[in-house]
């Protein structure tokens, strides 16, 4: 089902609010993300860093793991919106692309920022020939 303009607006607001909650004392790079469930519910998340740098968790994965942790048993992501308080938009990292694909093989991924610039791609364009649940026997 296509994401409506009102849902896109709500996702963008949620992603921006989540960026404000980021814990990013090391990179100072605050990221927020919001995802839409089939029932129209929105889950958001922010990046959470750690003094042990390799343990940093991205905003996109925080949002997805939050949805699952809160009981979304049949999560199918229609759309992900990412927000960074920067002049140009930030596309999800490779690890997040893989996790988005797991729950949203047809998801639309939109990156927004404080300017009007934005990226808008299908996850299959960001992660071509993806490995996913259907590859397993
Ligand atoms: N980060 C995200 O949260 N999402 C992205 O799509 C790119 C990177 C975070 C991870 C780390 O906390 C900081 O940005 C710098 O890499």
Coordinates of N, CA and C and ligand atoms in Angstrom, one line a residue:
X1 N 0.9 -1.2 0.0 CA 0.0 0.0 0.0 C 0.9 1.3 0.0
X2 N 0.6 2.2 -0.9 CA 1.5 3.4 -0.9 C 1.3 4.3 0.4
X3 N 2.4 4.9 0.7 CA 2.4 5.8 1.9 C 1.7 7.1 1.5
X4 N 0.7 7.5 2.3 CA 0.0 8.8 2.0 C 0.9 10.0 2.4
X5 N 0.6 11.1 1.8 CA 1.3 12.4 2.1 C 1.2 12.7 3.6
X6 N 0.0 12.4 4.2 CA -0.1 12.7 5.7 C 0.8 11.7 6.5
X7 N 0.9 10.5 6.1 CA 1.8 9.5 6.8 C 3.2 9.9 6.6
X8 N 3.6 10.4 5.4 CA 4.9 10.8 5.2 C 5.3 12.0 6.1
X9 N 4.3 12.9 6.2 CA 4.5 14.1 7.1 C 4.7 13.6 8.5
X10 N 3.9 12.7 9.0 CA 4.0 12.2 10.4 C 5.3 11.5 10.6
X11 N 5.7 10.7 9.6 CA 7.0 10.0 9.7 C 8.1 11.0 9.8
X12 N 8.1 12.0 9.0 CA 9.1 13.0 9.0 C 9.2 13.8 10.3
X13 N 8.1 14.1 10.9 CA 8.0 14.8 12.2 C 8.6 13.8 13.3
X14 N 8.2 12.6 13.2 CA 8.7 11.6 14.2 C 10.2 11.4 14.1
X15 N 10.7 11.3 12.9 CA 12.1 11.1 12.7 C 12.9 12.3 13.2
X16 N 12.4 13.5 13.0 CA 13.1 14.7 13.4 C 13.1 14.8 15.0
X17 N 12.0 14.4 15.6 CA 11.9 14.4 17.0 C 12.9 13.4 17.6
X18 N 12.9 12.2 17.0 CA 13.8 11.2 17.4 C 15.3 11.6 17.4
X19 N 15.6 12.4 16.3 CA 17.0 12.9 16.2 C 17.4 13.7 17.4
X20 N 16.4 14.4 17.9 CA 16.6 15.2 19.1 C 16.9 14.4 20.4
X21 N 16.6 13.1 20.3 CA 16.9 12.3 21.5 C 18.1 11.4 21.3
X22 N 18.8 11.6 20.2 CA 20.0 10.8 19.9 C 21.1 11.0 21.0
X23 N 21.7 9.8 21.3 CA 22.9 9.8 22.2 C 24.1 9.7 21.3
X24 N 24.7 10.8 21.0 CA 25.8 10.8 20.0 C 27.0 11.7 20.5
X25 N 27.5 11.4 21.7 CA 28.5 12.3 22.3 C 29.9 12.1 21.6
X26 N 30.1 11.0 20.8 CA 31.4 10.8 20.2 C 31.4 11.3 18.8
X27 N 30.4 11.0 18.0 CA 30.4 11.5 16.6 C 29.7 12.9 16.5
X28 N 28.9 13.2 17.4 CA 28.1 14.4 17.4 C 27.1 14.4 16.2
X29 N 27.0 13.3 15.6 CA 26.1 13.2 14.4 C 24.8 12.5 14.8
X30 N 23.8 13.4 15.0 CA 22.5 12.9 15.5 C 21.6 12.5 14.4
X31 N 21.0 11.3 14.5 CA 20.1 10.7 13.5 C 18.8 10.3 14.1
X32 N 17.8 10.5 13.4 CA 16.5 10.0 13.8 C 15.9 9.2 12.7
X33 N 15.1 8.2 13.0 CA 14.4 7.4 12.0 C 13.0 7.1 12.4
X34 N 12.1 6.9 11.5 CA 10.7 6.5 11.8 C 10.3 5.5 10.7
X35 N 9.5 4.5 11.2 CA 9.0 3.5 10.3 C 7.5 3.4 10.4
X36 N 6.9 2.9 9.4 CA 5.4 2.8 9.3 C 5.1 1.3 9.3
X37 N 4.1 0.8 10.2 CA 3.7 -0.6 10.2 C 2.5 -0.7 9.2
X38 N 2.1 -1.9 8.9 CA 0.9 -2.1 8.0 C -0.3 -1.5 8.6
X39 N -0.4 -1.5 10.0 CA -1.6 -1.0 10.6 C -1.6 0.6 10.7
X40 N -0.5 1.2 10.2 CA -0.4 2.6 10.2 C 0.2 3.2 11.4
X41 N 0.8 2.3 12.3 CA 1.5 2.8 13.5 C 2.9 3.2 13.1
X42 N 3.4 4.2 13.8 CA 4.7 4.7 13.6 C 5.6 4.4 14.8
X43 N 6.8 3.9 14.5 CA 7.8 3.7 15.6 C 9.0 4.5 15.2
X44 N 9.6 5.2 16.1 CA 10.8 6.0 15.8 C 12.0 5.5 16.7
X45 N 13.2 5.9 16.3 CA 14.4 5.6 17.0 C 15.5 6.5 16.7
X46 N 16.5 6.5 17.6 CA 17.7 7.4 17.4 C 18.9 6.6 17.5
X47 N 20.0 7.2 17.0 CA 21.3 6.5 17.2 C 21.7 6.6 18.7
X48 N 22.3 5.5 19.2 CA 22.8 5.4 20.5 C 24.2 4.9 20.5
X49 N 25.1 5.8 20.9 CA 26.6 5.5 20.8 C 27.1 4.9 22.1
X50 N 28.3 4.5 22.1 CA 29.0 3.9 23.2 C 30.4 4.2 23.3
X51 N 31.0 4.3 24.5 CA 32.4 4.6 24.6 C 33.3 3.5 23.9
X52 N 32.7 2.3 23.8 CA 33.3 1.3 23.0 C 32.6 1.4 21.6
X53 N 33.3 2.2 20.7 CA 32.7 2.8 19.5 C 31.9 1.7 18.6
X54 N 32.5 0.5 18.6 CA 31.9 -0.5 17.7 C 30.5 -0.9 18.1
X55 N 30.0 -0.5 19.3 CA 28.7 -0.9 19.8 C 27.6 0.2 19.4
X56 N 28.0 1.2 18.7 CA 27.0 2.2 18.3 C 25.9 1.6 17.6
X57 N 24.7 2.0 17.9 CA 23.5 1.5 17.1 C 22.9 2.6 16.3
X58 N 22.6 2.4 15.1 CA 22.0 3.4 14.2 C 20.6 3.7 14.5
X59 N 20.1 4.8 14.1 CA 18.7 5.2 14.3 C 17.7 4.3 13.7
X60 N 18.0 3.9 12.4 CA 17.1 3.0 11.7 C 16.9 1.7 12.4
X61 N 18.0 1.1 12.9 CA 17.9 -0.2 13.6 C 17.2 0.0 15.0
X62 N 17.5 1.1 15.6 CA 16.8 1.4 16.9 C 15.3 1.4 16.6
X63 N 14.8 2.0 15.6 CA 13.4 2.1 15.3 C 12.8 0.7 15.0
X64 N 13.5 0.0 14.2 CA 13.0 -1.4 13.9 C 13.1 -2.3 15.1
X65 N 14.2 -2.3 15.8 CA 14.2 -3.2 17.0 C 13.2 -2.8 18.0
X66 N 12.9 -1.5 18.1 CA 11.9 -1.0 19.0 C 10.5 -1.5 18.7
X67 N 10.2 -1.5 17.4 CA 8.9 -2.0 16.9 C 8.8 -3.5 17.3
X68 N 9.8 -4.3 17.0 CA 9.7 -5.7 17.3 C 9.7 -5.9 18.8
X69 N 10.4 -5.2 19.5 CA 10.5 -5.3 21.0 C 9.1 -4.9 21.6
X70 N 8.4 -4.1 20.9 CA 7.1 -3.7 21.4 C 5.9 -4.5 20.9
X71 N 6.3 -5.6 20.3 CA 5.2 -6.6 20.0 C 4.8 -6.7 18.5
X72 N 5.4 -6.0 17.6 CA 5.1 -6.0 16.2 C 5.5 -7.4 15.6
X73 N 4.6 -8.3 15.7 CA 5.0 -9.7 15.3 C 5.1 -9.9 13.8
X74 N 4.3 -9.2 13.0 CA 4.3 -9.3 11.6 C 4.7 -8.0 10.9
X75 N 5.9 -7.5 11.4 CA 6.3 -6.2 10.9 C 6.6 -6.2 9.4
X76 N 5.9 -5.4 8.6 CA 6.3 -5.2 7.2 C 6.4 -3.7 7.0
X77 N 7.6 -3.3 6.8 CA 7.8 -1.9 6.7 C 7.5 -1.4 5.3
X78 N 6.6 -0.4 5.3 CA 6.2 0.2 4.0 C 7.2 1.3 3.7
X79 N 7.6 2.1 4.7 CA 8.4 3.3 4.5 C 9.3 3.6 5.7
X80 N 10.5 4.0 5.4 CA 11.4 4.5 6.5 C 11.7 5.9 6.2
X81 N 11.6 6.8 7.2 CA 12.1 8.2 7.0 C 13.3 8.4 7.9
X82 N 14.4 8.9 7.4 CA 15.6 9.2 8.2 C 15.7 10.7 8.2
X83 N 16.1 11.3 9.4 CA 16.3 12.7 9.5 C 17.7 13.0 10.1
X84 N 18.4 13.8 9.5 CA 19.7 14.3 10.1 C 19.6 15.9 10.1
X85 N 20.1 16.5 11.1 CA 20.1 18.0 11.2 C 21.3 18.6 10.4
X86 N 21.4 18.2 9.2 CA 22.5 18.6 8.3 C 21.9 19.3 7.0
X87 N 22.8 19.8 6.2 CA 22.3 20.4 5.0 C 22.0 19.5 3.9
X88 N 22.6 18.3 3.9 CA 22.3 17.3 2.9 C 21.8 16.0 3.6
X89 N 21.0 15.2 2.9 CA 20.4 14.0 3.5 C 21.4 12.9 3.7
X90 N 21.2 12.0 4.6 CA 22.0 10.8 4.9 C 21.3 9.5 4.5
X91 N 21.9 8.8 3.7 CA 21.3 7.5 3.3 C 21.7 6.4 4.4
X92 N 20.9 5.4 4.7 CA 21.2 4.4 5.7 C 22.5 3.7 5.4
X93 N 23.2 3.3 6.4 CA 24.4 2.5 6.2 C 24.1 1.1 5.7
X94 N 25.1 0.4 5.3 CA 24.9 -0.9 4.8 C 24.2 -1.9 5.7
X95 N 24.6 -1.9 7.0 CA 24.0 -2.8 8.0 C 22.5 -2.5 8.1
X96 N 22.2 -1.2 8.2 CA 20.7 -0.8 8.3 C 19.9 -1.2 7.0
X97 N 20.6 -1.1 5.9 CA 19.9 -1.5 4.6 C 19.5 -3.0 4.7
X98 N 20.4 -3.8 5.3 CA 20.1 -5.2 5.4 C 19.0 -5.4 6.4
X99 N 19.0 -4.7 7.5 CA 17.9 -4.9 8.5 C 16.6 -4.3 8.0
X100 N 16.6 -3.2 7.2 CA 15.4 -2.7 6.6 C 14.8 -3.8 5.7
X101 N 15.7 -4.4 4.9 CA 15.2 -5.4 3.9 C 14.6 -6.6 4.5
X102 N 15.1 -7.0 5.7 CA 14.5 -8.1 6.4 C 13.0 -8.0 6.7
X103 N 12.6 -6.7 7.1 CA 11.3 -6.5 7.4 C 10.5 -5.6 6.4
X104 N 11.2 -5.2 5.3 CA 10.6 -4.4 4.3 C 11.2 -4.6 3.0
X105 N 11.0 -5.7 2.4 CA 11.7 -6.0 1.1 C 11.2 -5.1 -0.1
X106 N 10.0 -4.4 0.2 CA 9.5 -3.5 -0.8 C 9.5 -2.1 -0.2
X107 N 10.2 -1.8 0.8 CA 10.1 -0.5 1.5 C 10.7 0.6 0.7
X108 N 10.1 1.8 0.9 CA 10.6 3.0 0.4 C 11.4 3.7 1.5
X109 N 12.6 4.2 1.1 CA 13.5 4.8 2.1 C 13.8 6.2 1.7
X110 N 13.3 7.1 2.6 CA 13.4 8.6 2.4 C 14.4 9.2 3.4
X111 N 15.4 9.9 2.9 CA 16.3 10.6 3.8 C 16.0 12.1 3.7
X112 N 15.8 12.7 4.9 CA 15.5 14.1 5.0 C 16.5 14.8 5.8
X113 N 16.5 16.1 5.7 CA 17.5 16.9 6.5 C 16.9 18.3 6.7
X114 N 17.7 19.2 7.2 CA 17.1 20.5 7.6 C 16.9 21.4 6.3
X115 N 17.5 21.0 5.2 CA 17.2 21.7 4.0 C 16.1 21.0 3.2
X116 N 15.8 21.4 2.0 CA 14.7 20.8 1.3 C 15.2 19.5 0.5
X117 N 16.6 19.4 0.6 CA 17.2 18.2 -0.2 C 16.7 16.9 0.5
X118 N 16.4 15.9 -0.4 CA 16.0 14.6 0.1 C 16.4 13.5 -0.8
X119 N 16.5 12.3 -0.3 CA 16.7 11.1 -1.1 C 15.5 10.3 -1.0
X120 N 15.1 9.6 -2.0 CA 13.9 8.8 -2.0 C 14.2 7.6 -2.9
X121 N 14.4 6.4 -2.3 CA 14.7 5.2 -3.1 C 13.9 4.0 -2.6
X122 N 13.8 3.0 -3.4 CA 13.3 1.7 -3.0 C 14.5 1.0 -2.3
X123 N 14.2 0.2 -1.3 CA 15.3 -0.5 -0.6 C 16.1 -1.4 -1.6
X124 N 15.4 -1.9 -2.6 CA 16.0 -2.8 -3.6 C 17.0 -2.0 -4.4
X125 N 16.9 -0.7 -4.5 CA 17.9 0.1 -5.2 C 19.1 0.3 -4.3
X126 N 18.8 0.5 -3.0 CA 19.9 0.7 -2.1 C 20.7 -0.6 -1.8
X127 N 20.0 -1.7 -2.0 CA 20.6 -3.0 -1.6 C 20.2 -4.0 -2.8
X128 N 20.9 -3.9 -3.9 CA 20.5 -4.8 -5.0 C 20.9 -6.2 -4.8
X129 N 20.2 -7.1 -5.3 CA 20.4 -8.6 -5.2 C 20.5 -8.9 -3.7
X130 N 19.6 -8.4 -2.9 CA 19.7 -8.6 -1.5 C 19.6 -10.0 -1.0
X131 N 20.3 -10.3 0.0 CA 20.1 -11.6 0.7 C 19.0 -11.4 1.8
X132 N 18.1 -12.3 1.8 CA 17.0 -12.1 2.8 C 16.4 -13.5 3.2
X133 N 15.3 -13.4 4.0 CA 14.7 -14.6 4.5 C 14.3 -15.6 3.4
X134 N 14.0 -15.2 2.2 CA 13.6 -16.1 1.2 C 14.8 -16.9 0.6
X135 N 16.0 -16.5 0.9 CA 17.1 -17.3 0.4 C 17.4 -18.5 1.3
X136 N 16.8 -18.5 2.5 CA 17.1 -19.6 3.4 C 16.2 -20.8 3.1
X137 N 16.7 -22.0 3.3 CA 15.9 -23.2 3.0 C 15.3 -23.8 4.3
Ligands
LIG1 N1 24.2 6.6 11.9 C1 22.9 6.4 11.9 O1 22.3 6.4 13.0 N2 22.2 6.1 10.8 C2 22.8 6.2 9.6 O2 22.1 5.9 8.6 C3 24.2 6.5 9.4 C4 25.0 6.6 10.7 C5 24.9 7.0 13.1 C6 25.8 5.9 13.7 C7 26.7 6.8 14.5 O3 26.1 6.9 15.8 C8 26.8 8.1 13.8 O4 25.7 8.1 13.0 C9 28.0 8.3 13.0 O5 28.3 7.3 12.2

